[in-house]
Amino acid sequence: MQIIRSVAELTQYVAARKNQHQTIGFVPTMGALHEGHLSLVERAVGENECSIVSVFVNPTQFNNPDDLRTYPRTEEADIELLAKAGVSAVFVPSVGEMYPEEVEVKKDFNLGSAAEVMEGKFRPGHFQGVAQVVNRLFELVRPNRAYFGQKDFQQIAVIRNMVESEGIDVEIIDCPIKRADDGLALSSRNALLSADQRRRAPEIYAALSDSVEYSKSHSVRATHDSVVERLDAIPEMKVEYFEIVDARTLLPIEEWDESPDVQGCITVFNGKVRLIDNICYRPF
Ligand code: PAF
């Protein structure tokens, strides 16, 4: 596996692959890799002649400086995992390499209304930062396919909007959420949980899963409240938002028959650690 740290080297590497008419599969990450990332990597490796993974903690998508400061960084272990997974190249740029002063890196994307709700409301500027780094990475890596995890359900919708509005020729592939045996959605942030917080964290998925059954005989409002009340009753847990939305527009619904595809998206503070998850309500 080639370890690439500069834009110049990456550009050269990609040009050589394109000259050989290889397909490029790309997995952008912020490192602290876990099984969830590796499931995306496995698909990128299996479905493309060349697979590239980026490891870059992107400062422009953090609206909270503490969150950026404490974000787990495990570069050496990440590189080892990627080499074992058979990745062709890993791109590990510095902030200066990604956002050099002399280059005006595009920002301010048309991300549609999907970027205004939920994470968009609670993390102002977050999705513009995600769009900025993903757009820059797409320009450099020029992938045929890019792989994203469904844990970040809203992020995928926003990236699809960015790709469409920028006219980028790439297939966005969404991959199922990977969970620990106890149901907790795998996330780099799980590493920040204390032992007690980690023990309680699977309640998030338990509440979501139970609510799918509950939703069959209860209103949207009652289903919503059952999840929030259950989680808020747990020590150290506080739901930041839970929205039951149309899976395409991400706008909240009030009746189950308003949309054929309904998703519940949740963000919960477990102590100071902000965890997200989501579940499909319809179709069954
Ligand atoms: O999902 C993530 O880890 C990040 O938002 C991404 C897509 C790598 C952009 O920094």
mmCIF file of C-alpha atoms and ligand atoms in Angstrom:
data_model
loop_
_atom_site.group_PDB
_atom_site.id
_atom_site.type_symbol
_atom_site.label_atom_id
_atom_site.label_comp_id
_atom_site.label_asym_id
_atom_site.label_seq_id
_atom_site.Cartn_x
_atom_site.Cartn_y
_atom_site.Cartn_z
ATOM 1 C CA MET A 1 0.000 0.000 0.000
ATOM 2 C CA GLN A 2 1.287 3.414 -0.935
ATOM 3 C CA ILE A 3 1.208 6.057 1.804
ATOM 4 C CA ILE A 4 0.652 9.474 0.233
ATOM 5 C CA ARG A 5 0.947 12.702 2.204
ATOM 6 C CA SER A 6 1.048 15.394 -0.476
ATOM 7 C CA VAL A 7 -1.459 16.616 -3.038
ATOM 8 C CA ALA A 8 1.266 16.552 -5.714
ATOM 9 C CA GLU A 9 1.982 12.867 -5.104
ATOM 10 C CA LEU A 10 -1.711 12.001 -4.992
ATOM 11 C CA THR A 11 -2.371 13.809 -8.269
ATOM 12 C CA GLN A 12 0.442 11.868 -9.916
ATOM 13 C CA TYR A 13 -0.736 8.560 -8.437
ATOM 14 C CA VAL A 14 -4.313 9.098 -9.639
ATOM 15 C CA ALA A 15 -3.179 10.181 -13.127
ATOM 16 C CA ALA A 16 -1.158 6.966 -13.489
ATOM 17 C CA ARG A 17 -4.196 4.863 -12.468
ATOM 18 C CA LYS A 18 -6.453 6.754 -14.889
ATOM 19 C CA ASN A 19 -3.908 6.243 -17.704
ATOM 20 C CA GLN A 20 -4.198 2.521 -17.087
ATOM 21 C CA HIS A 21 -8.028 2.871 -17.227
ATOM 22 C CA GLN A 22 -8.362 1.544 -13.691
ATOM 23 C CA THR A 23 -11.587 2.198 -11.777
ATOM 24 C CA ILE A 24 -11.026 4.029 -8.517
ATOM 25 C CA GLY A 25 -13.044 3.308 -5.375
ATOM 26 C CA PHE A 26 -12.709 5.914 -2.640
ATOM 27 C CA VAL A 27 -13.468 5.881 1.092
ATOM 28 C CA PRO A 28 -13.068 9.267 2.810
ATOM 29 C CA THR A 29 -12.565 8.939 6.578
ATOM 30 C CA MET A 30 -11.435 10.935 9.570
ATOM 31 C CA GLY A 31 -9.427 7.966 10.850
ATOM 32 C CA ALA A 32 -9.818 6.159 14.193
ATOM 33 C CA LEU A 33 -10.906 3.319 11.974
ATOM 34 C CA HIS A 34 -13.267 0.600 13.160
ATOM 35 C CA GLU A 35 -15.215 -2.299 11.615
ATOM 36 C CA GLY A 36 -17.732 0.159 10.166
ATOM 37 C CA HIS A 37 -15.042 1.879 8.097
ATOM 38 C CA LEU A 38 -13.526 -1.470 7.206
ATOM 39 C CA SER A 39 -16.832 -2.673 5.743
ATOM 40 C CA LEU A 40 -16.727 0.302 3.335
ATOM 41 C CA VAL A 41 -13.069 -0.347 2.597
ATOM 42 C CA GLU A 42 -13.775 -4.000 1.854
ATOM 43 C CA ARG A 43 -16.368 -2.982 -0.731
ATOM 44 C CA ALA A 44 -14.083 -0.389 -2.307
ATOM 45 C CA VAL A 45 -11.296 -2.966 -2.569
ATOM 46 C CA GLY A 46 -13.625 -5.663 -3.949
ATOM 47 C CA GLU A 47 -15.423 -3.511 -6.514
ATOM 48 C CA ASN A 48 -12.565 -1.448 -8.001
ATOM 49 C CA GLU A 49 -9.171 -1.973 -9.546
ATOM 50 C CA CYS A 50 -7.697 0.747 -7.375
ATOM 51 C CA SER A 51 -8.879 1.655 -3.875
ATOM 52 C CA ILE A 52 -7.941 4.885 -2.109
ATOM 53 C CA VAL A 53 -8.769 5.782 1.503
ATOM 54 C CA SER A 54 -8.228 9.241 2.974
ATOM 55 C CA VAL A 55 -7.518 9.801 6.667
ATOM 56 C CA PHE A 56 -8.024 13.460 7.510
ATOM 57 C CA VAL A 57 -9.685 15.084 10.524
ATOM 58 C CA ASN A 58 -11.277 17.970 8.667
ATOM 59 C CA PRO A 59 -11.296 21.113 10.841
ATOM 60 C CA THR A 60 -13.828 22.960 8.661
ATOM 61 C CA GLN A 61 -16.659 20.595 9.618
ATOM 62 C CA PHE A 62 -16.247 21.000 13.396
ATOM 63 C CA ASN A 63 -18.349 23.761 14.886
ATOM 64 C CA ASN A 64 -17.109 22.924 18.380
ATOM 65 C CA PRO A 65 -13.360 23.402 19.016
ATOM 66 C CA ASP A 66 -13.427 20.904 21.929
ATOM 67 C CA ASP A 67 -14.896 18.245 19.656
ATOM 68 C CA LEU A 68 -12.077 18.843 17.144
ATOM 69 C CA ARG A 69 -9.433 18.785 19.890
ATOM 70 C CA THR A 70 -10.655 15.526 21.439
ATOM 71 C CA TYR A 71 -11.473 13.719 18.183
ATOM 72 C CA PRO A 72 -9.591 10.383 18.388
ATOM 73 C CA ARG A 73 -6.452 10.157 16.242
ATOM 74 C CA THR A 74 -4.830 6.759 15.657
ATOM 75 C CA GLU A 75 -2.891 7.216 12.425
ATOM 76 C CA GLU A 76 -0.389 4.399 12.813
ATOM 77 C CA ALA A 77 -3.031 1.786 13.642
ATOM 78 C CA ASP A 78 -5.246 3.093 10.810
ATOM 79 C CA ILE A 79 -2.481 2.674 8.243
ATOM 80 C CA GLU A 80 -1.799 -0.851 9.469
ATOM 81 C CA LEU A 81 -5.490 -1.822 9.206
ATOM 82 C CA LEU A 82 -5.751 -0.401 5.691
ATOM 83 C CA ALA A 83 -2.640 -2.213 4.513
ATOM 84 C CA LYS A 84 -4.079 -5.481 5.857
ATOM 85 C CA ALA A 85 -7.377 -4.778 4.089
ATOM 86 C CA GLY A 86 -5.584 -4.646 0.725
ATOM 87 C CA VAL A 87 -6.073 -0.929 0.023
ATOM 88 C CA SER A 88 -4.015 0.413 -2.902
ATOM 89 C CA ALA A 89 -3.184 3.807 -1.376
ATOM 90 C CA VAL A 90 -3.906 5.849 1.719
ATOM 91 C CA PHE A 91 -3.939 9.640 1.557
ATOM 92 C CA VAL A 92 -2.957 11.242 4.892
ATOM 93 C CA PRO A 93 -2.648 14.987 4.270
ATOM 94 C CA SER A 94 -1.902 17.746 6.776
ATOM 95 C CA VAL A 95 -4.324 20.651 7.153
ATOM 96 C CA GLY A 96 -1.869 22.875 5.224
ATOM 97 C CA GLU A 97 -1.795 20.377 2.365
ATOM 98 C CA MET A 98 -5.598 20.258 2.101
ATOM 99 C CA TYR A 99 -6.180 23.975 2.602
ATOM 100 C CA PRO A 100 -3.041 25.782 1.403
ATOM 101 C CA GLU A 101 -3.112 29.547 1.764
ATOM 102 C CA GLU A 102 -2.283 30.115 -1.900
ATOM 103 C CA VAL A 103 -5.189 27.992 -3.194
ATOM 104 C CA GLU A 104 -8.755 29.143 -2.801
ATOM 105 C CA VAL A 105 -10.523 25.934 -1.872
ATOM 106 C CA LYS A 106 -14.152 26.152 -2.929
ATOM 107 C CA LYS A 107 -16.772 26.581 -0.202
ATOM 108 C CA ASP A 108 -20.447 27.629 -0.111
ATOM 109 C CA PHE A 109 -22.193 24.776 -1.856
ATOM 110 C CA ASN A 110 -25.804 24.418 -2.825
ATOM 111 C CA LEU A 111 -26.776 21.576 -0.482
ATOM 112 C CA GLY A 112 -30.559 21.931 -0.594
ATOM 113 C CA SER A 113 -32.977 21.803 2.322
ATOM 114 C CA ALA A 114 -31.523 18.451 3.487
ATOM 115 C CA ALA A 115 -28.625 20.419 4.988
ATOM 116 C CA GLU A 116 -30.847 22.790 6.991
ATOM 117 C CA VAL A 117 -32.557 20.296 9.313
ATOM 118 C CA MET A 118 -31.320 18.093 12.199
ATOM 119 C CA GLU A 119 -27.477 18.154 12.170
ATOM 120 C CA GLY A 120 -27.710 21.288 10.028
ATOM 121 C CA LYS A 121 -29.712 23.050 12.735
ATOM 122 C CA PHE A 122 -27.612 21.877 15.677
ATOM 123 C CA ARG A 123 -24.185 22.120 14.010
ATOM 124 C CA PRO A 124 -24.229 25.321 11.948
ATOM 125 C CA GLY A 125 -21.682 25.199 9.131
ATOM 126 C CA HIS A 126 -21.022 21.474 9.612
ATOM 127 C CA PHE A 127 -22.360 20.329 6.251
ATOM 128 C CA GLN A 128 -20.671 23.160 4.332
ATOM 129 C CA GLY A 129 -17.413 21.894 5.879
ATOM 130 C CA VAL A 130 -18.203 18.294 4.915
ATOM 131 C CA ALA A 131 -19.108 19.388 1.372
ATOM 132 C CA GLN A 132 -15.910 21.421 1.137
ATOM 133 C CA VAL A 133 -13.594 18.565 2.088
ATOM 134 C CA VAL A 134 -15.467 15.893 0.119
ATOM 135 C CA ASN A 135 -15.535 18.112 -2.974
ATOM 136 C CA ARG A 136 -11.794 18.787 -2.654
ATOM 137 C CA LEU A 137 -11.070 15.089 -2.137
ATOM 138 C CA PHE A 138 -13.239 14.156 -5.130
ATOM 139 C CA GLU A 139 -11.307 16.685 -7.272
ATOM 140 C CA LEU A 140 -8.017 15.104 -6.226
ATOM 141 C CA VAL A 141 -8.967 11.399 -6.165
ATOM 142 C CA ARG A 142 -11.409 11.529 -9.131
ATOM 143 C CA PRO A 143 -13.161 8.342 -7.942
ATOM 144 C CA ASN A 144 -15.622 6.312 -9.986
ATOM 145 C CA ARG A 145 -17.314 5.220 -6.763
ATOM 146 C CA ALA A 146 -17.287 6.674 -3.257
ATOM 147 C CA TYR A 147 -18.481 4.772 -0.196
ATOM 148 C CA PHE A 148 -20.264 6.225 2.849
ATOM 149 C CA GLY A 149 -21.830 4.637 5.939
ATOM 150 C CA GLN A 150 -25.559 4.928 6.589
ATOM 151 C CA LYS A 151 -24.913 5.867 10.215
ATOM 152 C CA ASP A 152 -24.459 9.368 8.812
ATOM 153 C CA PHE A 153 -27.795 9.150 7.034
ATOM 154 C CA GLN A 154 -28.174 12.901 6.568
ATOM 155 C CA GLN A 155 -24.568 13.312 5.428
ATOM 156 C CA ILE A 156 -25.202 10.946 2.507
ATOM 157 C CA ALA A 157 -28.242 12.963 1.388
ATOM 158 C CA VAL A 158 -26.248 16.199 1.599
ATOM 159 C CA ILE A 159 -23.298 14.733 -0.325
ATOM 160 C CA ARG A 160 -25.644 13.484 -3.047
ATOM 161 C CA ASN A 161 -27.023 17.035 -3.339
ATOM 162 C CA MET A 162 -23.492 18.459 -3.529
ATOM 163 C CA VAL A 163 -22.494 15.950 -6.222
ATOM 164 C CA GLU A 164 -25.576 16.828 -8.229
ATOM 165 C CA SER A 165 -25.236 20.591 -7.897
ATOM 166 C CA GLU A 166 -21.506 20.473 -8.749
ATOM 167 C CA GLY A 167 -22.073 18.029 -11.637
ATOM 168 C CA ILE A 168 -19.496 15.545 -10.298
ATOM 169 C CA ASP A 169 -19.358 12.207 -12.100
ATOM 170 C CA VAL A 170 -19.156 9.762 -9.197
ATOM 171 C CA GLU A 171 -21.392 7.005 -7.923
ATOM 172 C CA ILE A 172 -22.254 7.473 -4.241
ATOM 173 C CA ILE A 173 -22.655 4.096 -2.561
ATOM 174 C CA ASP A 174 -24.249 3.890 0.873
ATOM 175 C CA CYS A 175 -23.401 0.942 3.092
ATOM 176 C CA PRO A 176 -25.312 -0.484 6.081
ATOM 177 C CA ILE A 177 -24.559 0.584 9.655
ATOM 178 C CA LYS A 178 -22.152 -1.735 11.481
ATOM 179 C CA ARG A 179 -23.094 -2.401 15.080
ATOM 180 C CA ALA A 180 -21.359 -3.887 18.102
ATOM 181 C CA ASP A 181 -22.875 -7.171 19.351
ATOM 182 C CA ASP A 182 -24.961 -5.192 21.841
ATOM 183 C CA GLY A 183 -26.415 -2.988 19.064
ATOM 184 C CA LEU A 184 -24.389 0.197 19.521
ATOM 185 C CA ALA A 185 -23.632 1.743 16.126
ATOM 186 C CA LEU A 186 -19.864 1.703 15.613
ATOM 187 C CA SER A 187 -18.382 5.192 15.733
ATOM 188 C CA SER A 188 -14.933 6.634 16.311
ATOM 189 C CA ARG A 189 -16.487 8.661 19.140
ATOM 190 C CA ASN A 190 -17.358 5.465 21.078
ATOM 191 C CA ALA A 191 -13.689 5.422 22.136
ATOM 192 C CA LEU A 192 -14.405 8.553 24.202
ATOM 193 C CA LEU A 193 -17.107 6.886 26.356
ATOM 194 C CA SER A 194 -16.403 6.005 29.996
ATOM 195 C CA ALA A 195 -17.102 2.400 31.048
ATOM 196 C CA ASP A 196 -20.519 3.398 32.474
ATOM 197 C CA GLN A 197 -21.442 5.439 29.424
ATOM 198 C CA ARG A 198 -20.416 2.583 27.116
ATOM 199 C CA ARG A 199 -22.551 0.158 29.138
ATOM 200 C CA ARG A 200 -25.618 2.390 28.720
ATOM 201 C CA ALA A 201 -24.985 3.367 25.088
ATOM 202 C CA PRO A 202 -26.740 0.319 23.494
ATOM 203 C CA GLU A 203 -30.014 1.692 24.925
ATOM 204 C CA ILE A 204 -30.049 4.106 21.973
ATOM 205 C CA TYR A 205 -30.436 1.337 19.424
ATOM 206 C CA ALA A 206 -32.694 -0.676 21.770
ATOM 207 C CA ALA A 207 -35.061 2.307 22.055
ATOM 208 C CA LEU A 208 -35.046 2.819 18.280
ATOM 209 C CA SER A 209 -35.622 -0.855 17.463
ATOM 210 C CA ASP A 210 -38.425 -1.259 20.012
ATOM 211 C CA SER A 211 -40.071 1.849 18.634
ATOM 212 C CA VAL A 212 -40.407 0.269 15.185
ATOM 213 C CA GLU A 213 -42.775 -2.345 16.630
ATOM 214 C CA TYR A 214 -44.492 0.338 18.736
ATOM 215 C CA SER A 215 -44.985 2.520 15.644
ATOM 216 C CA LYS A 216 -47.227 -0.132 14.072
ATOM 217 C CA SER A 217 -49.989 0.705 16.547
ATOM 218 C CA HIS A 218 -49.105 4.279 17.579
ATOM 219 C CA SER A 219 -48.956 7.723 16.019
ATOM 220 C CA VAL A 220 -45.767 9.405 14.837
ATOM 221 C CA ARG A 221 -45.914 11.768 17.835
ATOM 222 C CA ALA A 222 -46.398 8.921 20.364
ATOM 223 C CA THR A 223 -43.560 6.925 18.780
ATOM 224 C CA HIS A 224 -41.303 9.944 18.911
ATOM 225 C CA ASP A 225 -42.111 10.639 22.555
ATOM 226 C CA SER A 226 -41.636 6.995 23.605
ATOM 227 C CA VAL A 227 -38.020 7.099 22.355
ATOM 228 C CA VAL A 228 -37.157 10.478 23.851
ATOM 229 C CA GLU A 229 -38.724 9.707 27.247
ATOM 230 C CA ARG A 230 -36.981 6.334 27.484
ATOM 231 C CA LEU A 231 -33.536 7.726 26.678
ATOM 232 C CA ASP A 232 -33.844 10.914 28.718
ATOM 233 C CA ALA A 233 -34.607 8.761 31.777
ATOM 234 C CA ILE A 234 -31.148 7.147 31.601
ATOM 235 C CA PRO A 235 -28.389 8.758 33.706
ATOM 236 C CA GLU A 236 -26.051 11.014 31.693
ATOM 237 C CA MET A 237 -28.172 10.672 28.535
ATOM 238 C CA LYS A 238 -29.948 13.539 26.860
ATOM 239 C CA VAL A 239 -31.575 13.430 23.460
ATOM 240 C CA GLU A 240 -30.508 16.473 21.442
ATOM 241 C CA TYR A 241 -33.033 15.763 18.707
ATOM 242 C CA PHE A 242 -35.049 12.867 17.427
ATOM 243 C CA GLU A 243 -36.847 13.415 14.159
ATOM 244 C CA ILE A 244 -39.075 11.070 12.212
ATOM 245 C CA VAL A 245 -38.648 12.171 8.615
ATOM 246 C CA ASP A 246 -39.276 11.402 4.978
ATOM 247 C CA ALA A 247 -36.110 9.507 4.034
ATOM 248 C CA ARG A 248 -35.614 11.498 0.812
ATOM 249 C CA THR A 249 -36.450 15.080 1.799
ATOM 250 C CA LEU A 250 -35.447 14.618 5.485
ATOM 251 C CA LEU A 251 -38.442 16.777 6.403
ATOM 252 C CA PRO A 252 -40.474 15.705 9.453
ATOM 253 C CA ILE A 253 -43.714 13.825 8.909
ATOM 254 C CA GLU A 254 -46.810 13.948 11.105
ATOM 255 C CA GLU A 255 -48.658 10.873 9.808
ATOM 256 C CA TRP A 256 -47.177 7.521 8.830
ATOM 257 C CA ASP A 257 -48.912 7.514 5.447
ATOM 258 C CA GLU A 258 -47.333 10.836 4.433
ATOM 259 C CA SER A 259 -44.295 9.027 3.012
ATOM 260 C CA PRO A 260 -43.438 5.518 1.802
ATOM 261 C CA ASP A 261 -39.858 5.793 3.192
ATOM 262 C CA VAL A 262 -39.648 6.919 6.793
ATOM 263 C CA GLN A 263 -36.482 7.192 8.848
ATOM 264 C CA GLY A 264 -35.944 8.103 12.487
ATOM 265 C CA CYS A 265 -32.745 10.083 13.074
ATOM 266 C CA ILE A 266 -31.426 10.655 16.563
ATOM 267 C CA THR A 267 -28.596 12.450 18.321
ATOM 268 C CA VAL A 268 -27.976 11.728 21.977
ATOM 269 C CA PHE A 269 -25.472 13.179 24.392
ATOM 270 C CA ASN A 270 -24.043 10.357 26.463
ATOM 271 C CA GLY A 271 -22.162 12.461 28.997
ATOM 272 C CA LYS A 272 -20.232 14.850 26.757
ATOM 273 C CA VAL A 273 -20.035 12.402 23.863
ATOM 274 C CA ARG A 274 -22.446 13.104 21.032
ATOM 275 C CA LEU A 275 -23.696 9.910 19.397
ATOM 276 C CA ILE A 276 -25.903 9.588 16.340
ATOM 277 C CA ASP A 277 -27.957 6.702 15.015
ATOM 278 C CA ASN A 278 -30.973 6.119 12.789
ATOM 279 C CA ILE A 279 -33.548 3.497 11.954
ATOM 280 C CA CYS A 280 -35.957 2.714 9.144
ATOM 281 C CA TYR A 281 -39.701 2.815 10.052
ATOM 282 C CA ARG A 282 -41.186 2.363 6.601
ATOM 283 C CA PRO A 283 -41.149 0.330 4.417
ATOM 284 C CA PHE A 284 -41.152 -2.601 6.816
HETATM 285 O O1 PAF B 1 -18.058 10.838 7.750
HETATM 286 C C1 PAF B 1 -16.903 11.288 7.965
HETATM 287 O O2 PAF B 1 -16.060 10.655 8.586
HETATM 288 C C2 PAF B 1 -16.560 12.676 7.457
HETATM 289 O O3 PAF B 1 -17.653 13.535 7.551
HETATM 290 C C3 PAF B 1 -15.997 12.659 6.027
HETATM 291 C C4 PAF B 1 -17.022 12.200 5.016
HETATM 292 C C5 PAF B 1 -14.769 11.774 5.972
HETATM 293 C C6 PAF B 1 -15.567 14.082 5.638
HETATM 294 O O4 PAF B 1 -14.587 14.579 6.487
#
